[in-house]
mmCIF file of C-alpha atoms in Angstrom:
data_model
loop_
_atom_site.group_PDB
_atom_site.id
_atom_site.type_symbol
_atom_site.label_atom_id
_atom_site.label_comp_id
_atom_site.label_asym_id
_atom_site.label_seq_id
_atom_site.Cartn_x
_atom_site.Cartn_y
_atom_site.Cartn_z
ATOM 1 C CA MET A 20 -9.709 21.250 -19.176
ATOM 2 C CA ASN A 21 -8.117 18.940 -16.782
ATOM 3 C CA ALA A 22 -4.735 20.066 -15.065
ATOM 4 C CA PRO A 23 -1.628 18.374 -16.182
ATOM 5 C CA GLY A 24 -0.468 15.613 -14.224
ATOM 6 C CA LEU A 25 2.777 16.156 -12.289
ATOM 7 C CA ASP A 26 6.518 14.413 -12.528
ATOM 8 C CA LEU A 27 6.442 10.651 -11.109
ATOM 9 C CA ARG A 28 9.885 9.181 -11.401
ATOM 10 C CA LEU A 29 8.928 5.408 -9.953
ATOM 11 C CA LEU A 30 11.685 4.085 -8.241
ATOM 12 C CA PRO A 31 13.013 0.486 -8.094
ATOM 13 C CA ASP A 32 10.847 -1.812 -5.707
ATOM 14 C CA ALA A 33 12.308 -3.281 -2.789
ATOM 15 C CA LEU A 34 11.488 -6.824 -2.545
ATOM 16 C CA ASP A 35 12.457 -9.697 0.202
ATOM 17 C CA LYS A 36 12.930 -13.025 -1.475
ATOM 18 C CA VAL A 37 9.598 -14.838 -0.694
ATOM 19 C CA PRO A 38 11.277 -17.499 2.008
ATOM 20 C CA ARG A 39 9.354 -20.913 2.528
ATOM 21 C CA THR A 40 9.172 -20.081 6.332
ATOM 22 C CA GLY A 41 9.218 -16.784 8.081
ATOM 23 C CA ALA A 42 7.587 -12.682 7.028
ATOM 24 C CA LEU A 43 8.079 -11.363 4.019
ATOM 25 C CA GLY A 44 7.897 -7.697 2.586
ATOM 26 C CA SER A 45 7.755 -4.720 -0.088
ATOM 27 C CA VAL A 46 8.100 -1.456 -0.638
ATOM 28 C CA GLN A 47 7.299 0.512 -3.916
ATOM 29 C CA ALA A 48 7.964 4.172 -4.320
ATOM 30 C CA GLY A 49 7.763 7.086 -6.073
ATOM 31 C CA GLU A 50 9.606 10.898 -6.435
ATOM 32 C CA LEU A 51 6.512 13.421 -7.106
ATOM 33 C CA GLN A 52 7.880 16.584 -8.325
ATOM 34 C CA LEU A 53 5.530 18.792 -6.939
ATOM 35 C CA PRO A 54 5.022 23.212 -7.749
ATOM 36 C CA GLU A 55 5.454 23.689 -4.229
ATOM 37 C CA PRO A 56 7.015 22.879 -1.054
ATOM 38 C CA ALA A 57 6.476 19.097 -0.496
ATOM 39 C CA SER A 58 6.084 19.949 3.191
ATOM 40 C CA ARG A 59 2.064 20.704 2.292
ATOM 41 C CA LEU A 60 1.673 16.701 1.931
ATOM 42 C CA LEU A 61 2.885 16.210 5.519
ATOM 43 C CA ASP A 62 -0.710 16.265 7.119
ATOM 44 C CA ARG A 63 -3.567 14.064 8.254
ATOM 45 C CA GLU A 64 -5.644 15.446 5.714
ATOM 46 C CA PHE A 65 -3.495 14.739 2.638
ATOM 47 C CA LEU A 66 -2.580 11.297 4.364
ATOM 48 C CA GLY A 67 -6.627 10.193 4.372
ATOM 49 C CA ARG A 68 -7.441 11.683 1.000
ATOM 50 C CA ALA A 69 -5.005 9.084 -0.323
ATOM 51 C CA ALA A 70 -5.684 6.657 2.086
ATOM 52 C CA ARG A 71 -9.072 6.844 0.397
ATOM 53 C CA GLU A 72 -7.804 6.559 -2.963
ATOM 54 C CA TYR A 73 -6.043 3.682 -2.437
ATOM 55 C CA TRP A 74 -8.714 1.828 -1.349
ATOM 56 C CA ARG A 75 -11.097 2.996 -4.628
ATOM 57 C CA PHE A 76 -8.400 2.751 -6.487
ATOM 58 C CA LEU A 77 -7.996 -1.139 -5.738
ATOM 59 C CA THR A 78 -11.861 -1.363 -6.277
ATOM 60 C CA ARG A 79 -11.396 0.363 -9.392
ATOM 61 C CA VAL A 80 -9.002 -1.765 -10.946
ATOM 62 C CA SER A 81 -10.409 -5.378 -9.986
ATOM 63 C CA LEU A 82 -13.775 -4.026 -11.354
ATOM 64 C CA GLY A 83 -15.248 -3.737 -8.298
ATOM 65 C CA LEU A 84 -14.681 -7.663 -7.764
ATOM 66 C CA ILE A 85 -12.408 -6.672 -4.578
ATOM 67 C CA ARG A 86 -14.116 -3.852 -1.915
ATOM 68 C CA VAL A 87 -12.882 -2.317 1.443
ATOM 69 C CA VAL A 88 -16.049 -2.682 3.996
ATOM 70 C CA TYR A 89 -15.617 -0.028 6.805
ATOM 71 C CA ALA A 90 -17.065 -1.497 10.709
ATOM 72 C CA GLY A 91 -15.932 0.321 13.994
ATOM 73 C CA ASP A 92 -12.664 0.025 14.363
ATOM 74 C CA HIS A 93 -11.787 -2.215 11.399
ATOM 75 C CA GLN A 94 -11.620 -2.293 7.756
ATOM 76 C CA SER A 95 -11.869 -5.582 5.416
ATOM 77 C CA VAL A 96 -10.938 -6.059 1.860
ATOM 78 C CA VAL A 97 -13.212 -8.631 0.612
ATOM 79 C CA LEU A 98 -14.160 -10.460 -2.793
ATOM 80 C CA LEU A 99 -17.307 -9.776 -3.848
ATOM 81 C CA ALA A 100 -18.913 -9.730 0.191
ATOM 82 C CA ARG A 101 -18.431 -10.751 3.327
ATOM 83 C CA PRO A 102 -17.527 -13.707 4.798
ATOM 84 C CA LEU A 103 -14.405 -13.838 1.700
ATOM 85 C CA VAL A 104 -12.341 -11.257 4.033
ATOM 86 C CA LEU A 105 -8.837 -11.808 2.038
ATOM 87 C CA LEU A 106 -7.760 -9.361 4.492
ATOM 88 C CA ARG A 107 -8.557 -7.424 7.885
ATOM 89 C CA PHE A 108 -6.743 -4.687 9.238
ATOM 90 C CA ARG A 109 -7.247 -2.738 12.265
ATOM 91 C CA GLU A 110 -7.808 0.599 12.356
ATOM 92 C CA PRO A 111 -5.593 3.035 10.822
ATOM 93 C CA GLU A 112 -2.845 4.765 12.908
ATOM 94 C CA TYR A 113 -1.567 8.010 11.585
ATOM 95 C CA GLU A 114 2.210 9.801 12.359
ATOM 96 C CA LEU A 115 2.994 13.200 11.405
ATOM 97 C CA HIS A 116 7.125 14.172 12.013
ATOM 98 C CA PRO A 117 8.306 17.376 10.152
ATOM 99 C CA ASP A 118 9.990 15.443 7.437
ATOM 100 C CA ARG A 119 7.629 12.902 6.904
ATOM 101 C CA ALA A 120 4.194 11.483 7.938
ATOM 102 C CA SER A 121 2.203 7.988 7.316
ATOM 103 C CA VAL A 122 -0.589 5.904 7.982
ATOM 104 C CA THR A 123 0.383 2.590 8.981
ATOM 105 C CA TRP A 124 -2.823 -0.430 8.879
ATOM 106 C CA ARG A 125 -1.948 -3.354 10.932
ATOM 107 C CA ILE A 126 -2.903 -6.642 9.453
ATOM 108 C CA GLU A 127 -5.119 -8.484 11.937
ATOM 109 C CA ARG A 128 -6.123 -11.937 9.853
ATOM 110 C CA GLY A 129 -8.111 -12.477 6.291
ATOM 111 C CA LEU A 130 -7.734 -15.345 3.699
ATOM 112 C CA LEU A 131 -4.490 -13.841 2.579
ATOM 113 C CA VAL A 132 -2.581 -14.503 5.834
ATOM 114 C CA ALA A 133 -1.765 -17.573 7.160
ATOM 115 C CA GLY A 134 -2.427 -18.369 10.853
ATOM 116 C CA ASP A 135 0.947 -17.701 12.369
ATOM 117 C CA GLY A 136 0.769 -14.337 10.457
ATOM 118 C CA ARG A 137 -2.151 -13.026 12.531
ATOM 119 C CA ASP A 138 -2.042 -9.296 14.063
ATOM 120 C CA ARG A 139 2.062 -9.340 12.706
ATOM 121 C CA GLY A 140 2.524 -7.547 9.528
ATOM 122 C CA PHE A 141 0.945 -4.085 8.337
ATOM 123 C CA LEU A 142 0.568 -1.447 5.031
ATOM 124 C CA ARG A 143 1.787 1.484 5.175
ATOM 125 C CA LEU A 144 1.948 4.609 2.756
ATOM 126 C CA GLU A 145 4.113 7.189 4.016
ATOM 127 C CA VAL A 146 4.846 10.474 2.057
ATOM 128 C CA ALA A 147 8.073 12.225 3.199
ATOM 129 C CA GLU A 148 9.990 15.423 1.750
ATOM 130 C CA VAL A 149 13.018 14.841 -0.027
ATOM 131 C CA ASP A 150 14.298 18.372 -0.127
ATOM 132 C CA GLY A 151 13.276 21.201 2.581
ATOM 133 C CA ARG A 152 12.980 23.752 -0.043
ATOM 134 C CA ALA A 153 11.976 27.424 1.066
ATOM 135 C CA ALA A 154 8.166 28.011 1.057
ATOM 136 C CA GLY A 155 6.810 29.115 -2.423
ATOM 137 C CA GLU A 156 9.596 26.815 -4.053
ATOM 138 C CA HIS A 157 9.145 23.696 -5.804
ATOM 139 C CA GLY A 158 9.282 20.463 -3.749
ATOM 140 C CA THR A 159 9.941 16.538 -4.237
ATOM 141 C CA ALA A 160 7.817 14.265 -2.446
ATOM 142 C CA ARG A 161 8.978 10.823 -2.182
ATOM 143 C CA LEU A 162 5.497 8.411 -1.908
ATOM 144 C CA GLU A 163 5.854 5.092 -0.578
ATOM 145 C CA MET A 164 3.697 1.631 0.214
ATOM 146 C CA GLU A 165 4.917 -0.533 2.248
ATOM 147 C CA VAL A 166 3.959 -4.555 3.168
ATOM 148 C CA ARG A 167 6.305 -5.878 6.304
ATOM 149 C CA ASN A 168 5.988 -8.889 8.249
ATOM 150 C CA PHE A 169 3.435 -10.532 6.110
ATOM 151 C CA TYR A 170 2.585 -14.243 6.467
ATOM 152 C CA PRO A 171 1.099 -15.127 2.817
ATOM 153 C CA TRP A 172 -1.276 -17.904 3.688
ATOM 154 C CA LEU A 173 -0.587 -18.909 -0.414
ATOM 155 C CA ARG A 174 2.839 -19.872 0.862
ATOM 156 C CA GLY A 175 2.131 -22.660 2.715
ATOM 157 C CA SER A 176 4.203 -25.072 4.704
ATOM 158 C CA GLY A 177 6.137 -28.554 4.627
ATOM 159 C CA ARG A 178 6.715 -29.990 0.998
ATOM 160 C CA PHE A 179 4.419 -27.463 -0.175
ATOM 161 C CA ALA A 180 6.382 -24.234 1.132
ATOM 162 C CA ARG A 181 8.958 -24.577 -1.870
ATOM 163 C CA PHE A 182 6.198 -24.312 -4.522
ATOM 164 C CA GLY A 183 3.859 -22.037 -2.476
ATOM 165 C CA ALA A 184 6.967 -19.264 -2.374
ATOM 166 C CA TRP A 185 7.098 -19.498 -6.048
ATOM 167 C CA LEU A 186 3.329 -19.437 -6.573
ATOM 168 C CA TYR A 187 2.914 -16.571 -3.999
ATOM 169 C CA GLY A 188 5.816 -14.438 -5.560
ATOM 170 C CA HIS A 189 4.109 -15.082 -8.903
ATOM 171 C CA THR A 190 0.707 -13.801 -8.595
ATOM 172 C CA GLN A 191 -0.040 -12.391 -5.166
ATOM 173 C CA GLN A 192 2.997 -10.341 -4.868
ATOM 174 C CA ARG A 193 2.839 -9.144 -8.725
ATOM 175 C CA ALA A 194 -0.600 -8.103 -7.891
ATOM 176 C CA HIS A 195 0.107 -6.126 -5.113
ATOM 177 C CA ARG A 196 3.414 -4.340 -6.992
ATOM 178 C CA TRP A 197 1.187 -3.783 -10.201
ATOM 179 C CA ILE A 198 -1.829 -2.352 -7.959
ATOM 180 C CA THR A 199 0.234 -0.115 -6.016
ATOM 181 C CA ARG A 200 2.700 1.111 -9.052
ATOM 182 C CA GLY A 201 -0.923 1.454 -10.765
ATOM 183 C CA PHE A 202 -1.839 4.174 -7.579
ATOM 184 C CA LEU A 203 1.668 5.772 -7.189
ATOM 185 C CA ARG A 204 1.119 6.706 -11.401
ATOM 186 C CA ALA A 205 -2.469 7.565 -10.393
ATOM 187 C CA MET A 206 -1.414 9.810 -7.753
ATOM 188 C CA ALA A 207 0.939 11.934 -10.472
ATOM 189 C CA GLN A 208 -1.813 12.350 -12.816
ATOM 190 C CA ASN A 209 -4.723 13.083 -10.624
ATOM 191 C CA ARG A 210 -3.753 16.318 -9.237
ATOM 192 C CA CYS A 211 -6.796 16.635 -7.258
ATOM 193 C CA TYR A 212 -5.692 14.235 -4.776
ATOM 194 C CA ILE A 213 -2.500 15.869 -3.981
#
């Protein structure tokens, strides 16, 4: 018998308006009620498990069309196989603090990245302790997926930028939000990752 899931409260998305030029970003977050202090999640081991689950979740929800390929000092999100690299990320960077921890993937390049956006943006998974409770008590963790300084190729430029901004906002940005919110729900439902 599976253990019941954890309580998750999804927070409103923080979305940058899609501009015709420049970078954009978004944050999807949720607060997770835990049967123990949230500080237990603030380590590299948990972040590594959560990161691996995020990439597996992406493959599952895309029915295997999108996958993650690891090679040396980077990883790539590909459509079916190389050379269709949608996003290429540098090696993950971990930050550990007493009340929060994160893993960040710097966006190097890819078909979804505009030329002027190479090596500028990032994707970050952060876990933060919402309340510092005594050992043995219940706790609340904030799980957050953030994209910052992203320059989408789909937005285009010049006369196309107005339509491109609308197109990006109604396709790629929505898909990212849907996948990320689904991942946060999966983390709460599948306690084995927590």
